[in-house]
């Protein structure tokens, strides 16, 4: 929908809301001027009328559905099919009093007070009254009652809720009866595209305004003017008092008006519903609020629907024509469609419409549709069967592969069992002998390594003792080493030290499998000791005789030689 059309509808809605609000305020002011001493405030009734507690209508109960406490009246045998009655505006469960008495013989009847009405909970938020939420109230009510399916009989706003329930949960519905009502899509389309319906629904625009509609309903005799019909005693003043009892309470009109405020829309999308559910749509010939355009829209939206007109009836059908008498269903000469029918009664009987839901389930169209559904299901089952066959073949191939694998394993096991036992024992003994030989050789190697370590420690100990002795002797003879004999002695000592160093180096090289860290420590010790000896020799030369010593061959301990670990 384009923006220009939406803006146009928005402007029209606001203009009509303003015009109707001003007109209503003018009407209220005019009535006040005419009767200035009249008490216009609704008279609150403390005691409920006796008819509301009449046991013939059923038992009053409460239930928590969709997080809202709902009040309802129950009658009939709970083992029989469930039939739920949903009232409209401005009503409550009492508008179904005749049907509760009539159908409790064959059905388990539940007449509810929708949220915001009667003794049910009244949420304050306007968004709490949107149609999907109201439909969910009914769905959860059916669950809480322990049922999966039900028959719904509805009127006015109850019809809008029932149609939305049918759209959302068709699988839970055995039959639907809509009296003096329509679907929300059909109503919204007619409101914007049909001048007649827009004039008949003038109050819808007024209800968008806050406070004003509540004030109008409280200061006018809405129930007397809308429900009392001359010549029809089915609604009397005592019944009107029952309605006034609940709607005279403080703020009682605001939640019902919020139904209109929450679901007012500027655009609508009509979706065709082809579910084959028994659906009876009935209007009174004297209907004042719903035009012919709604009937046409309902035919477009619902493929399977039986449309009926009730002669000599207005908007409140279930209260105007409740008695069961002789009736006859015939085609009307003035019908605009083969789906539209007219109910002609010797004495108008509206209860017939409720039982008509079971007739519709045996129509030719239903049989054809059931046959199509069955064919579709057979095709689905055939596809599933093919898929199952393919899976079975795959599983069979896997089983064959597993069987072949098992046969090979069994062959190998059999061959292993046929192997000579003596050969296995001999093989085990050979492996045991080899293990013992390895263990014995390992022990010998460890013992040799320990002997080598002890020998090396002994050599190092002797070397340290000899070195200390030579140093001490050098210190003693140091000051007297002034002649050639002493010089020769020092030279011999240096040669012996060098020889010992060579011997130690060879000994270290022989330890190919020794501890690397210990060898490196020994290597560093030798370097330190040799450095000390060299310093002693230098001191001896510096403080000894002035006679020069003969040159001494420099036999280092090869401290710069290759690493000991590399021997």
Coordinates of C-alpha atoms in Angstrom, one line a residue:
X1 CA 0.0 0.0 0.0
X2 CA 1.4 3.3 -1.0
X3 CA 2.2 6.1 1.5
X4 CA -0.2 8.6 0.0
X5 CA -3.2 6.2 0.6
X6 CA -2.1 5.6 4.1
X7 CA -1.8 9.4 4.8
X8 CA -5.2 9.9 3.3
X9 CA -6.8 7.2 5.5
X10 CA -4.9 8.6 8.5
X11 CA -6.4 12.1 7.8
X12 CA -9.9 10.7 7.3
X13 CA -9.7 8.6 10.5
X14 CA -8.6 11.6 12.6
X15 CA -11.2 13.9 11.0
X16 CA -14.0 11.5 11.6
X17 CA -12.8 10.9 15.2
X18 CA -12.8 14.6 15.9
X19 CA -16.2 15.2 14.3
X20 CA -17.9 12.3 16.1
X21 CA -16.3 13.3 19.4
X22 CA -17.5 16.9 19.1
X23 CA -21.0 15.7 18.1
X24 CA -21.0 13.3 21.1
X25 CA -20.0 16.0 23.5
X26 CA -22.6 18.3 22.1
X27 CA -25.2 15.6 22.5
X28 CA -24.2 15.0 26.2
X29 CA -24.2 18.7 26.9
X30 CA -27.7 19.1 25.3
X31 CA -29.1 16.3 27.4
X32 CA -27.6 17.8 30.5
X33 CA -29.2 21.2 29.7
X34 CA -32.5 19.5 29.2
X35 CA -32.3 17.6 32.5
X36 CA -29.9 19.5 34.8
X37 CA -31.1 17.8 37.9
X38 CA -30.8 14.3 36.7
X39 CA -28.1 12.1 38.1
X40 CA -26.2 11.1 35.0
X41 CA -23.6 9.0 36.8
X42 CA -24.4 5.2 36.6
X43 CA -25.9 3.8 39.7
X44 CA -23.6 1.1 41.1
X45 CA -25.4 -2.1 42.1
X46 CA -24.0 -3.9 45.1
X47 CA -26.1 -7.0 44.8
X48 CA -26.1 -9.0 41.6
X49 CA -29.5 -9.8 40.1
X50 CA -30.9 -13.2 41.0
X51 CA -30.9 -14.4 37.4
X52 CA -27.1 -14.3 37.3
X53 CA -26.9 -17.0 39.9
X54 CA -29.8 -19.2 38.5
X55 CA -28.5 -22.8 38.7
X56 CA -30.2 -23.8 35.5
X57 CA -27.6 -21.8 33.5
X58 CA -24.7 -23.8 35.0
X59 CA -21.9 -23.5 37.5
X60 CA -19.7 -20.4 37.8
X61 CA -16.0 -21.1 37.7
X62 CA -12.6 -19.4 37.1
X63 CA -9.6 -20.5 35.2
X64 CA -6.1 -19.2 34.4
X65 CA -5.6 -19.0 30.7
X66 CA -2.8 -17.2 28.9
X67 CA -1.8 -15.6 32.2
X68 CA -5.2 -14.0 32.7
X69 CA -8.0 -15.1 35.1
X70 CA -11.1 -15.8 33.1
X71 CA -14.6 -16.3 34.5
X72 CA -17.0 -18.8 32.8
X73 CA -20.2 -20.7 33.3
X74 CA -20.2 -24.4 32.8
X75 CA -23.1 -26.7 32.0
X76 CA -23.5 -30.1 30.6
X77 CA -21.6 -33.4 30.7
X78 CA -17.8 -32.9 30.5
X79 CA -17.6 -36.2 28.7
X80 CA -19.5 -34.8 25.7
X81 CA -18.1 -32.6 22.9
X82 CA -16.9 -29.2 24.1
X83 CA -18.8 -26.2 22.9
X84 CA -17.4 -22.7 23.8
X85 CA -19.6 -19.6 23.6
X86 CA -17.9 -16.2 23.1
X87 CA -19.9 -13.0 23.6
X88 CA -19.6 -9.6 21.9
X89 CA -19.9 -5.9 22.9
X90 CA -21.4 -4.8 25.2
X91 CA -22.2 -8.3 26.7
X92 CA -20.8 -11.0 28.9
X93 CA -21.6 -14.7 29.4
X94 CA -25.3 -14.0 30.2
X95 CA -26.1 -13.3 26.5
X96 CA -25.8 -17.1 26.0
X97 CA -28.3 -18.0 28.7
X98 CA -30.8 -19.6 26.3
X99 CA -28.1 -21.7 24.5
X100 CA -26.6 -22.9 27.8
X101 CA -30.0 -24.4 28.7
X102 CA -30.6 -25.8 25.2
X103 CA -27.3 -27.4 24.4
X104 CA -26.3 -28.8 27.9
X105 CA -28.1 -32.0 27.0
X106 CA -25.7 -32.9 24.2
X107 CA -22.6 -30.8 24.8
X108 CA -20.2 -29.7 27.5
X109 CA -21.0 -26.0 27.3
X110 CA -18.6 -23.2 28.4
X111 CA -19.8 -19.6 28.2
X112 CA -16.8 -17.3 29.0
X113 CA -16.3 -13.7 30.0
X114 CA -13.6 -12.4 27.7
X115 CA -10.7 -10.5 29.3
X116 CA -11.9 -7.1 30.3
X117 CA -15.6 -8.2 30.6
X118 CA -17.7 -9.3 33.5
X119 CA -15.9 -11.0 36.3
X120 CA -12.7 -11.8 34.3
X121 CA -9.4 -10.0 34.8
X122 CA -9.1 -6.5 33.2
X123 CA -5.6 -5.7 31.9
X124 CA -5.0 -2.0 31.7
X125 CA -2.7 -1.9 28.7
X126 CA -4.4 -1.4 25.4
X127 CA -2.1 -3.8 23.6
X128 CA -3.4 -6.6 25.8
X129 CA -6.5 -6.6 23.7
X130 CA -5.0 -7.4 20.3
X131 CA -6.7 -10.2 18.3
X132 CA -3.8 -12.7 18.4
X133 CA -3.7 -12.4 22.2
X134 CA -7.5 -12.8 22.5
X135 CA -7.3 -15.9 20.2
X136 CA -4.6 -17.3 22.4
X137 CA -6.8 -16.9 25.4
X138 CA -9.3 -19.3 23.8
X139 CA -6.5 -21.7 22.7
X140 CA -5.1 -21.9 26.2
X141 CA -8.6 -22.2 27.7
X142 CA -9.2 -25.4 25.6
X143 CA -5.8 -26.8 26.8
X144 CA -6.6 -26.0 30.4
X145 CA -10.0 -27.8 30.0
X146 CA -8.1 -30.9 28.9
X147 CA -9.3 -30.9 25.3
X148 CA -7.7 -30.7 21.9
X149 CA -10.7 -29.8 19.8
X150 CA -13.9 -27.8 20.3
X151 CA -16.9 -26.1 18.6
X152 CA -17.0 -22.3 18.9
X153 CA -20.2 -20.3 18.8
X154 CA -19.6 -16.5 18.7
X155 CA -21.3 -13.2 18.4
X156 CA -20.1 -9.6 17.6
X157 CA -16.5 -9.2 18.9
X158 CA -16.5 -12.8 19.9
X159 CA -16.9 -13.5 16.1
X160 CA -13.7 -11.5 15.3
X161 CA -11.9 -13.5 18.0
X162 CA -13.3 -16.8 16.7
X163 CA -12.3 -16.1 13.1
X164 CA -8.8 -15.2 14.1
X165 CA -8.7 -18.5 16.2
X166 CA -9.9 -20.4 13.1
X167 CA -7.1 -18.8 11.1
X168 CA -4.4 -19.6 13.7
X169 CA -5.5 -23.0 15.0
X170 CA -7.7 -24.7 12.4
X171 CA -6.6 -28.1 13.5
X172 CA -8.3 -27.7 16.9
X173 CA -11.7 -26.6 15.5
X174 CA -14.5 -29.0 14.9
X175 CA -17.0 -26.3 13.8
X176 CA -17.5 -22.6 13.9
X177 CA -20.6 -20.4 14.1
X178 CA -20.3 -16.6 13.7
X179 CA -23.4 -14.6 14.5
X180 CA -23.8 -10.9 13.7
X181 CA -20.0 -10.5 13.2
X182 CA -17.2 -10.9 10.7
X183 CA -13.5 -11.5 10.3
X184 CA -11.2 -8.6 11.1
X185 CA -9.8 -8.5 7.6
X186 CA -13.3 -8.4 6.0
X187 CA -14.3 -5.6 8.4
X188 CA -11.2 -3.4 7.9
X189 CA -11.5 -3.7 4.1
X190 CA -15.2 -2.7 4.1
X191 CA -14.4 0.1 6.6
X192 CA -12.1 1.8 4.1
X193 CA -13.6 0.7 0.8
X194 CA -17.3 0.9 1.4
X195 CA -19.1 4.1 2.3
X196 CA -22.1 2.2 3.7
X197 CA -20.1 0.2 6.2
X198 CA -18.1 3.3 7.2
X199 CA -21.3 5.1 8.1
X200 CA -22.6 2.1 10.0
X201 CA -19.3 1.8 11.9
X202 CA -19.2 5.5 13.0
X203 CA -18.7 4.5 16.6
X204 CA -15.5 2.8 15.7
X205 CA -13.9 6.2 15.0
X206 CA -15.4 7.6 18.1
X207 CA -14.0 4.9 20.3
X208 CA -10.5 6.0 19.3
X209 CA -10.9 9.1 21.4
X210 CA -10.1 8.7 25.1
X211 CA -12.7 9.4 27.8
X212 CA -15.5 10.6 25.5
X213 CA -16.9 7.2 24.5
X214 CA -16.9 6.0 28.1
X215 CA -18.8 9.2 29.1
X216 CA -21.3 8.7 26.3
X217 CA -22.0 5.0 27.2
X218 CA -22.4 5.9 30.9
X219 CA -24.9 8.7 30.2
X220 CA -27.1 6.9 27.6
X221 CA -29.4 4.0 27.9
X222 CA -27.4 1.8 25.6
X223 CA -28.7 -1.5 26.7
X224 CA -32.4 -0.5 26.5
X225 CA -31.9 1.0 23.1
X226 CA -29.9 -1.8 21.6
X227 CA -31.4 -5.0 23.2
X228 CA -35.0 -4.3 23.9
X229 CA -37.1 -5.0 20.9
X230 CA -40.8 -4.4 20.8
X231 CA -42.8 -7.6 20.3
X232 CA -40.0 -9.9 21.4
X233 CA -40.1 -10.8 25.1
X234 CA -36.9 -12.8 25.0
X235 CA -35.1 -9.8 26.4
X236 CA -36.8 -8.0 29.3
X237 CA -36.0 -5.3 31.9
X238 CA -34.6 -7.9 34.3
X239 CA -32.2 -9.0 31.7
X240 CA -31.2 -5.4 31.1
X241 CA -30.5 -5.1 34.9
X242 CA -28.1 -8.0 34.6
X243 CA -26.1 -6.2 32.0
X244 CA -26.2 -3.0 33.9
X245 CA -24.9 -4.7 37.0
X246 CA -21.5 -5.4 35.5
X247 CA -21.2 -2.3 33.2
X248 CA -22.2 0.1 36.0
X249 CA -18.9 -0.6 37.9
X250 CA -16.1 1.9 37.8
X251 CA -14.2 1.8 34.5
X252 CA -16.2 -1.2 33.2
X253 CA -16.5 0.3 29.7
X254 CA -12.9 1.1 29.2
X255 CA -11.5 -2.5 28.6
X256 CA -14.3 -3.4 26.1
X257 CA -13.6 -0.1 24.2
X258 CA -9.9 -1.0 24.2
X259 CA -10.8 -3.9 21.9
X260 CA -11.6 -1.3 19.2
X261 CA -8.6 0.9 20.1
X262 CA -6.1 -2.0 20.0
X263 CA -7.3 -3.4 16.6
X264 CA -8.0 -0.3 14.6
X265 CA -5.9 -0.4 11.4
X266 CA -5.3 1.7 8.3
X267 CA -4.4 -1.2 6.0
X268 CA -5.3 -4.8 5.7
X269 CA -4.2 -7.8 3.7
X270 CA -6.9 -10.3 2.8
X271 CA -5.6 -13.9 2.8
X272 CA -7.6 -16.8 1.5
X273 CA -8.1 -19.7 3.9
X274 CA -8.9 -23.0 2.2
X275 CA -9.0 -25.3 5.3
X276 CA -12.2 -27.4 5.2
X277 CA -13.7 -26.6 8.6
X278 CA -17.5 -26.4 9.1
X279 CA -18.2 -22.7 9.2
X280 CA -21.7 -21.1 9.5
X281 CA -21.9 -17.3 9.0
X282 CA -25.2 -15.8 10.0
X283 CA -26.6 -12.2 9.9
X284 CA -30.0 -10.9 10.8
X285 CA -32.0 -9.2 8.1
X286 CA -32.5 -6.2 10.4
X287 CA -28.7 -5.9 11.1
X288 CA -27.8 -2.2 11.9
X289 CA -24.0 -2.4 12.3
X290 CA -22.9 -4.8 9.5
X291 CA -23.4 -4.2 5.8
X292 CA -23.6 -6.5 2.8
X293 CA -20.0 -5.8 1.8
X294 CA -18.9 -7.9 4.8
X295 CA -20.7 -10.9 3.5
X296 CA -19.0 -10.6 0.1
X297 CA -15.6 -10.2 1.8
X298 CA -16.2 -13.3 3.9
X299 CA -16.8 -15.3 0.7
X300 CA -13.5 -14.2 -0.7
X301 CA -11.5 -14.9 2.4
X302 CA -13.0 -18.4 3.3
X303 CA -13.4 -21.0 0.6
X304 CA -15.6 -23.2 2.7
X305 CA -18.4 -21.2 4.4
X306 CA -22.1 -21.4 4.6
X307 CA -23.8 -18.0 4.7
X308 CA -27.3 -17.7 6.3
X309 CA -29.7 -14.8 6.8
X310 CA -32.2 -14.9 9.6
X311 CA -35.5 -13.3 9.0
X312 CA -37.0 -10.8 11.5
X313 CA -33.8 -10.6 13.5
X314 CA -31.3 -7.8 14.3
X315 CA -27.8 -7.7 15.7
X316 CA -28.3 -9.7 18.9
X317 CA -29.4 -12.9 17.2
X318 CA -28.8 -15.4 20.1
X319 CA -31.0 -13.4 22.4
X320 CA -33.8 -12.5 19.9
X321 CA -34.6 -15.9 18.5
X322 CA -33.7 -18.6 21.0
X323 CA -36.7 -21.0 20.8
X324 CA -36.7 -24.3 19.0
X325 CA -39.6 -24.7 16.6
X326 CA -40.3 -26.0 13.2
X327 CA -38.0 -24.7 10.5
X328 CA -37.2 -25.3 6.8
X329 CA -34.0 -24.5 4.9
X330 CA -34.5 -23.5 1.3
X331 CA -32.6 -21.7 -1.4
X332 CA -33.4 -18.0 -1.6
X333 CA -34.5 -16.6 -5.0
X334 CA -32.7 -13.4 -4.2
X335 CA -29.3 -15.0 -3.3
X336 CA -26.3 -13.6 -5.0
X337 CA -24.3 -16.8 -4.6
X338 CA -24.9 -20.5 -4.4
X339 CA -23.2 -20.4 -1.0
X340 CA -25.7 -17.9 0.4
X341 CA -28.9 -19.3 2.0
X342 CA -31.8 -17.9 3.9
X343 CA -33.4 -19.3 6.9
X344 CA -37.2 -19.2 6.7
X345 CA -39.0 -20.1 10.0
X346 CA -42.6 -20.5 10.9
X347 CA -41.6 -19.0 14.2
X348 CA -37.9 -17.8 13.9
X349 CA -35.5 -20.3 15.4
X350 CA -31.9 -19.5 15.7
X351 CA -30.8 -22.6 17.6
X352 CA -30.9 -24.4 14.3
X353 CA -27.9 -22.4 13.1
X354 CA -25.7 -24.0 15.9
X355 CA -26.6 -27.6 14.9
X356 CA -26.0 -26.8 11.2
X357 CA -22.3 -27.2 11.6
X358 CA -22.6 -31.0 11.4
X359 CA -24.6 -30.8 8.2
X360 CA -21.8 -28.9 6.5
X361 CA -19.2 -31.6 7.2
X362 CA -20.9 -34.0 4.7
X363 CA -21.1 -31.7 1.7
X364 CA -19.8 -32.7 -1.7
X365 CA -17.1 -30.1 -1.5
X366 CA -15.8 -31.6 1.6
X367 CA -15.8 -35.1 0.2
X368 CA -13.8 -33.8 -2.9
X369 CA -11.4 -31.9 -0.7
X370 CA -10.9 -35.0 1.5
X371 CA -10.2 -37.1 -1.5
X372 CA -7.6 -34.5 -2.7
X373 CA -6.0 -34.5 0.7
X374 CA -6.0 -38.3 0.7
X375 CA -4.3 -38.4 -2.7
X376 CA -1.7 -35.9 -1.5
X377 CA -1.0 -38.0 1.6
X378 CA -0.7 -41.1 -0.6
X379 CA 1.9 -39.3 -2.7
X380 CA 3.7 -38.2 0.4
X381 CA 3.6 -41.8 1.7
X382 CA 4.9 -43.1 -1.7
X383 CA 7.9 -40.6 -1.5
X384 CA 8.5 -41.7 2.1
X385 CA 8.4 -45.4 1.0
X386 CA 11.0 -44.8 -1.8
X387 CA 13.3 -43.0 0.7
X388 CA 12.8 -45.9 3.2
X389 CA 13.5 -48.5 0.5
X390 CA 16.8 -46.6 -0.4
X391 CA 17.8 -46.5 3.2
X392 CA 17.0 -50.3 3.5
X393 CA 19.2 -51.1 0.5
X394 CA 22.1 -49.1 1.9
X395 CA 21.7 -50.8 5.3
X396 CA 21.7 -54.2 3.5
X397 CA 24.9 -53.4 1.7
X398 CA 26.5 -52.4 5.0
X399 CA 25.4 -55.6 6.6
X400 CA 26.9 -57.6 3.8
X401 CA 30.2 -55.8 4.2
X402 CA 30.1 -56.5 7.9
X403 CA 29.4 -60.2 7.3
X404 CA 32.4 -60.5 5.0
X405 CA 34.7 -58.7 7.5
X406 CA 33.5 -61.1 10.2
X407 CA 34.3 -64.1 8.0
X408 CA 37.8 -62.8 7.4
X409 CA 38.3 -62.3 11.2
X410 CA 37.0 -65.8 11.9
X411 CA 39.5 -67.2 9.3
X412 CA 42.4 -65.5 11.0
X413 CA 41.3 -66.7 14.4
X414 CA 41.1 -70.2 13.1
X415 CA 44.6 -70.0 11.6
X416 CA 46.0 -68.7 14.9
X417 CA 44.4 -71.6 16.7
X418 CA 45.9 -74.2 14.4
X419 CA 49.5 -72.9 14.9
X420 CA 51.7 -75.6 16.8
X421 CA 51.8 -75.0 20.5
X422 CA 55.4 -76.2 20.8
X423 CA 56.6 -73.5 18.3
X424 CA 54.8 -70.8 20.4
X425 CA 56.5 -72.1 23.6
X426 CA 60.0 -72.2 22.0
X427 CA 59.5 -68.7 20.7
X428 CA 58.6 -67.5 24.2
X429 CA 61.7 -69.3 25.7
X430 CA 64.0 -67.7 23.2
X431 CA 62.7 -64.3 23.9
X432 CA 63.1 -65.0 27.7
X433 CA 66.8 -66.0 27.2
X434 CA 67.6 -62.9 25.2
X435 CA 66.0 -60.8 27.9
X436 CA 68.2 -62.4 30.6
X437 CA 71.4 -62.0 28.5
X438 CA 70.6 -58.3 28.0
X439 CA 70.0 -57.9 31.7
X440 CA 73.3 -59.7 32.6
X441 CA 75.3 -57.6 30.1
X442 CA 73.7 -54.5 31.5
X443 CA 74.8 -55.4 35.0
X444 CA 78.4 -56.1 33.9
X445 CA 78.6 -52.7 32.1
X446 CA 77.4 -51.0 35.2
X447 CA 80.0 -52.7 37.4
X448 CA 82.8 -51.8 35.0
X449 CA 81.7 -48.3 34.9
X450 CA 81.7 -48.1 38.7
X451 CA 85.3 -49.6 38.8
X452 CA 86.4 -47.0 36.3
X453 CA 84.9 -44.2 38.4
X454 CA 86.7 -45.4 41.6
X455 CA 90.0 -45.7 39.8
X456 CA 89.7 -42.2 38.5
X457 CA 88.9 -40.8 41.9
X458 CA 92.0 -42.6 43.3
X459 CA 94.2 -41.1 40.6
X460 CA 92.9 -37.7 41.3
X461 CA 93.5 -38.1 45.1
X462 CA 97.1 -39.2 44.5
X463 CA 97.6 -36.3 42.2
X464 CA 96.4 -33.8 44.7
X465 CA 98.6 -35.3 47.5
X466 CA 101.7 -35.2 45.3
X467 CA 101.0 -31.7 44.1
X468 CA 100.6 -30.4 47.7
X469 CA 103.8 -32.2 48.7
X470 CA 105.8 -30.7 45.9
X471 CA 104.4 -27.2 46.6
X472 CA 105.4 -27.5 50.3
X473 CA 108.9 -28.7 49.4
X474 CA 109.2 -25.8 46.9
X475 CA 108.4 -23.4 49.6
X476 CA 110.9 -24.8 52.0
X477 CA 113.8 -24.8 49.4
X478 CA 112.6 -21.6 47.7
X479 CA 114.9 -19.1 49.5
X480 CA 118.0 -21.4 49.2
X481 CA 117.5 -22.3 45.5
X482 CA 120.5 -20.3 44.4
X483 CA 122.7 -22.9 42.8
X484 CA 122.5 -25.0 39.8
X485 CA 121.5 -28.1 41.8
X486 CA 118.4 -26.3 43.0
X487 CA 117.6 -25.1 39.6
X488 CA 117.8 -28.7 38.3
X489 CA 115.5 -29.8 41.1
X490 CA 112.9 -27.2 40.1
X491 CA 113.2 -28.3 36.5
X492 CA 112.7 -31.9 37.4
X493 CA 109.7 -31.0 39.5
X494 CA 108.1 -29.1 36.5
X495 CA 108.8 -32.1 34.2
X496 CA 107.2 -34.4 36.7
X497 CA 104.2 -32.1 37.0
X498 CA 103.9 -32.1 33.2
X499 CA 104.2 -35.8 33.1
X500 CA 101.4 -36.2 35.7
X501 CA 99.3 -33.8 33.7
X502 CA 99.7 -35.9 30.5
X503 CA 98.9 -39.1 32.4
X504 CA 95.8 -37.5 33.8
X505 CA 94.8 -36.3 30.4
X506 CA 95.2 -39.8 29.0
X507 CA 93.3 -41.2 31.9
X508 CA 90.4 -38.9 31.3
X509 CA 90.4 -39.7 27.6
X510 CA 90.1 -43.4 28.4
X511 CA 86.8 -42.7 30.2
X512 CA 84.6 -42.5 27.0
X513 CA 81.5 -43.4 28.9
X514 CA 82.0 -41.2 32.0
X515 CA 80.0 -38.4 33.4
X516 CA 80.6 -35.3 31.2
X517 CA 80.0 -32.8 34.1
X518 CA 82.6 -34.5 36.3
X519 CA 85.2 -34.5 33.5
X520 CA 84.7 -30.8 32.9
X521 CA 85.1 -30.1 36.7
X522 CA 88.3 -32.1 36.7
X523 CA 89.5 -30.2 33.7
X524 CA 88.9 -26.9 35.4
X525 CA 90.7 -28.1 38.6
X526 CA 93.8 -29.0 36.6
X527 CA 93.9 -25.7 34.9
X528 CA 93.7 -23.9 38.3
X529 CA 96.4 -26.1 39.9
X530 CA 98.8 -25.7 36.9
X531 CA 98.2 -21.9 37.0
X532 CA 99.3 -22.0 40.7
X533 CA 102.4 -24.0 39.9
X534 CA 103.4 -21.6 37.2
X535 CA 103.0 -18.6 39.6
X536 CA 105.3 -20.4 42.1
X537 CA 107.9 -20.9 39.4
X538 CA 107.8 -17.3 38.5
X539 CA 108.1 -16.2 42.1
X540 CA 111.1 -18.6 42.5
X541 CA 112.8 -17.1 39.5
X542 CA 112.0 -13.5 40.6
X543 CA 113.3 -13.8 44.2
X544 CA 115.9 -16.5 43.8
X545 CA 119.6 -16.3 42.6
X546 CA 120.6 -13.6 40.1
X547 CA 122.1 -16.4 38.1
X548 CA 119.8 -17.0 35.2
X549 CA 118.2 -20.4 35.0
X550 CA 118.7 -22.5 32.0
X551 CA 115.8 -22.5 29.6
X552 CA 113.1 -25.0 30.7
X553 CA 111.1 -26.8 28.1
X554 CA 107.5 -25.6 28.2
X555 CA 105.5 -28.8 28.7
X556 CA 102.0 -27.5 29.3
X557 CA 99.3 -29.8 30.4
X558 CA 97.6 -29.1 27.1
X559 CA 94.9 -27.1 28.7
X560 CA 94.1 -25.8 25.3
X561 CA 93.8 -29.2 23.9
X562 CA 90.7 -30.9 22.7
X563 CA 87.8 -31.3 25.1
X564 CA 88.1 -34.3 27.4
X565 CA 84.7 -35.5 26.3
X566 CA 85.9 -35.8 22.8
X567 CA 88.6 -38.5 23.6

